[in-house]
Amino acid sequence: MIDSKLNAPMNIATSKLSYDDFREIILKDYEAAVQSRYVSLLGRKEVLTGKAKFGIFGDGKEVAQIALAKVFEEGDWRSGYYRDQTLAFATGISSIYHFFSQLYANPSLEADTSSAGRQMVAHFSTALTDSEGRWKNQLQQKNSFSDISTTGGQMARTLGLGLASKIYRNNKDLSYLKYFSDNGNEVVFCNVGNASTSEGVFWETINAAGVKQIPAVISIWDDGYGISVPNDVQTTKSDISEVIRGFQRDEKNAGFEIFKVKGWDYPGLCETYALAARSAREKHIPCIVHVTELTQPQGHSSSGSHERYKSKERLQWETEYDCNAKMRQWLLDAGIATEEELKNIESEAKDYVRSEQKRAWVDYRKLLQAELDEAVEQLTKLSNPMVELPLNILKSTTEPSLKEIYSTVRQVLRDLRFDNSAEKAEFNQWYTSKQEINKDRYNSKLFVENEYSPLEVEAVEPIYTEDSPIIDGREVLNACFEANFQNDDRLIAFGEDVGKIGDVNQGFAGLQEKFGEGRIFDTGIRESAIIGKGIGLAARGLRPIAEIQYLDYLIYALPVLSDDLASLSYRTKGQQKAPVIIRTRGHRLEGIWHSGSPMTVLLGALRGLHICVPRNMTQAAGMYNTLIKGDDPALVVECLNGYRLKEKMPHNIAEFTVPIGIAEVIREGSDITVVSYGSTLRLVQEAAMELDKLGISIEIIDAQCLQPFDRTQVCGASMSKTNRILVVDEDMPGGASAFILQQILENQNGYYHLDSKPRTLSAKPHRPPYGSDG
């Protein structure tokens, strides 16, 4: 482990810069640090005065992040968190104006370029796609993966972002993808707070990064606390770099290069990051930089005060060792600047921050005022006396919000519910148009909304002939994967046991030998890391298939799936995408483990992923073919007890497609509509033959997908004929069957077709027992 103890001015005798150039650079760095500190101070005031809802800031980390920014090049990636404002400003990933626009939740992408008001302040991202959904050139910008608030959540995708550089360097067949890599010379810079190193995803990530030797520089900002909890409660030995010494590389074993440097030591930080970035960029050696003795001058966030849990002695130490104060003193002691020069820098920095804050606030108020004026204008056109009071309330509003404006508009519409005048009709039409605008502002882009959507992929039927072989379902999948990997060099598959043995059910059997370990490979048992690997690879132009061995293991990765992947398109308003396909298996119907169907969990947590539940391996293959052609993330749950069931092999194994979100009538009937999916569908088919003997004709519908569900409303059409509905599902009562029923009865107006109450037939309210008799 390299411990930097540089506390003296840098040696500039051998520098290629002139002294004046060197001095100018350092003073610009100090100016940037001062500006960022004023942003934190002013941002907190804006929250406390009620202009913004909540604030979380990066004060105390300024000098270290400026040193990091010096080695951050175009094409590189940031996977950070909400303390990275100084890095974002110094790299151009964000600006002070954009920062304050996000603080105020301005719903304009021009103002809040990261999220259009959808994320709280200090959550940064850069656009990876243009307005048409096409990939931008990632080598012509400094890239930032969209931040999430979950502690340590930024770790997982770091794996994929860094692994992509390694893959691009080693696989020359990918050299045509010039928008994504320059021979693998890109570094991913991951930043994490010291308290978050207690999270399991941190350990999964660094273990996998060490195994794969990915070009990552992981900075641990250590200010001694996790909110109120000190290091001695958080970390063994109270020192994370002491704990991870075993990851240090040596002559015999690959591992990490580990650096330890004080967060107020500007020369030491600059030298440390130069060494770390060079190691990662040139040699693909992963590095950890433990930045110690940092402070947090304003405490954790605007919701509390750190004086409640820090001693007077600690607070006094933080004042003395504040990184900006230490850099200021160093500039004076080294003779680089005078007191007067520094005061001028500080005064100008404060003025600039204030002017950018005011500009952001004025632009936000202009947007709201325009909405208010338009609402007042429309209300004025209504002659009904019931409009007078709400109109006067809006006119007297000095600081309106969209919520206030449109709540008032809706109140007027309720009051005028019996008014059938032309004025009312025109007003209602205006309100409907504003609803569409606000839908775009706040409810759009959960999925890709352009030609790259998998929902736009044309359906192609499988082709069979008399000589089509009848084989195991697993062989259909295997042939599908082989053909697709042959056709598309971007495809990569990985997971537990996927490589050497071709996964536990042989879907990838023999394919590692054909396509190499660089494209189909094994991973350790670390589900969060597997999903994170898929996210990062997909964001860098590759097409990963990330396998989670069994459906219940997916829960291990749920935070990464839910908080990061599922919300990615939404939280960036469609500016970022990660079309990773997650492959898993379940629906066995027997056994507590590896067999159940916790679809309730997935439906609640994974809005933003397509959830495909094919009934057999041919349908699964068609879904994979479709998803590979689209740019949305998806989960495919294969039937665990279907791999050795016999199916016909389509001749167009890589070309046929199964449309996403289209239910299918697989048996026509007249008495009752039965909707199911996966393995329970076969039970319904068996039951149908028994019911025929009783004179009961059931129409069976395979949902095929739960998200989206039945886009063409096949279920509702069937109910209009049968007037009865039964949903059969292996999930627990009130789970996926309840979701399906809600979709049919509410969204498809199935309620109006009912002649008897709707029913569900689900599993018992516990996981299934092991024995078949249960």
Short mmCIF file of C-alpha atoms in Angstrom, two decimals, residues 135 233 250 254 320 334 353 400 494 559 714 726:
data_model
loop_
_atom_site.label_atom_id
_atom_site.label_comp_id
_atom_site.label_asym_id
_atom_site.label_seq_id
_atom_site.Cartn_x
_atom_site.Cartn_y
_atom_site.Cartn_z
CA TRP A 135 -25.74 6.39 -29.09
CA VAL A 233 -18.46 1.27 14.74
CA ASP A 250 2.32 -8.43 -5.27
CA ALA A 254 -2.74 -9.83 -9.31
CA GLU A 320 -8.38 23.27 11.38
CA ALA A 334 4.73 28.33 -0.48
CA VAL A 353 -21.86 31.39 -7.49
CA PRO A 400 -46.64 29.41 -7.58
CA PHE A 494 -21.78 -14.56 -18.07
CA PRO A 559 -31.29 -3.16 -5.03
CA VAL A 714 -56.57 -10.36 -25.77
CA LEU A 726 -59.98 -17.22 -13.70
#
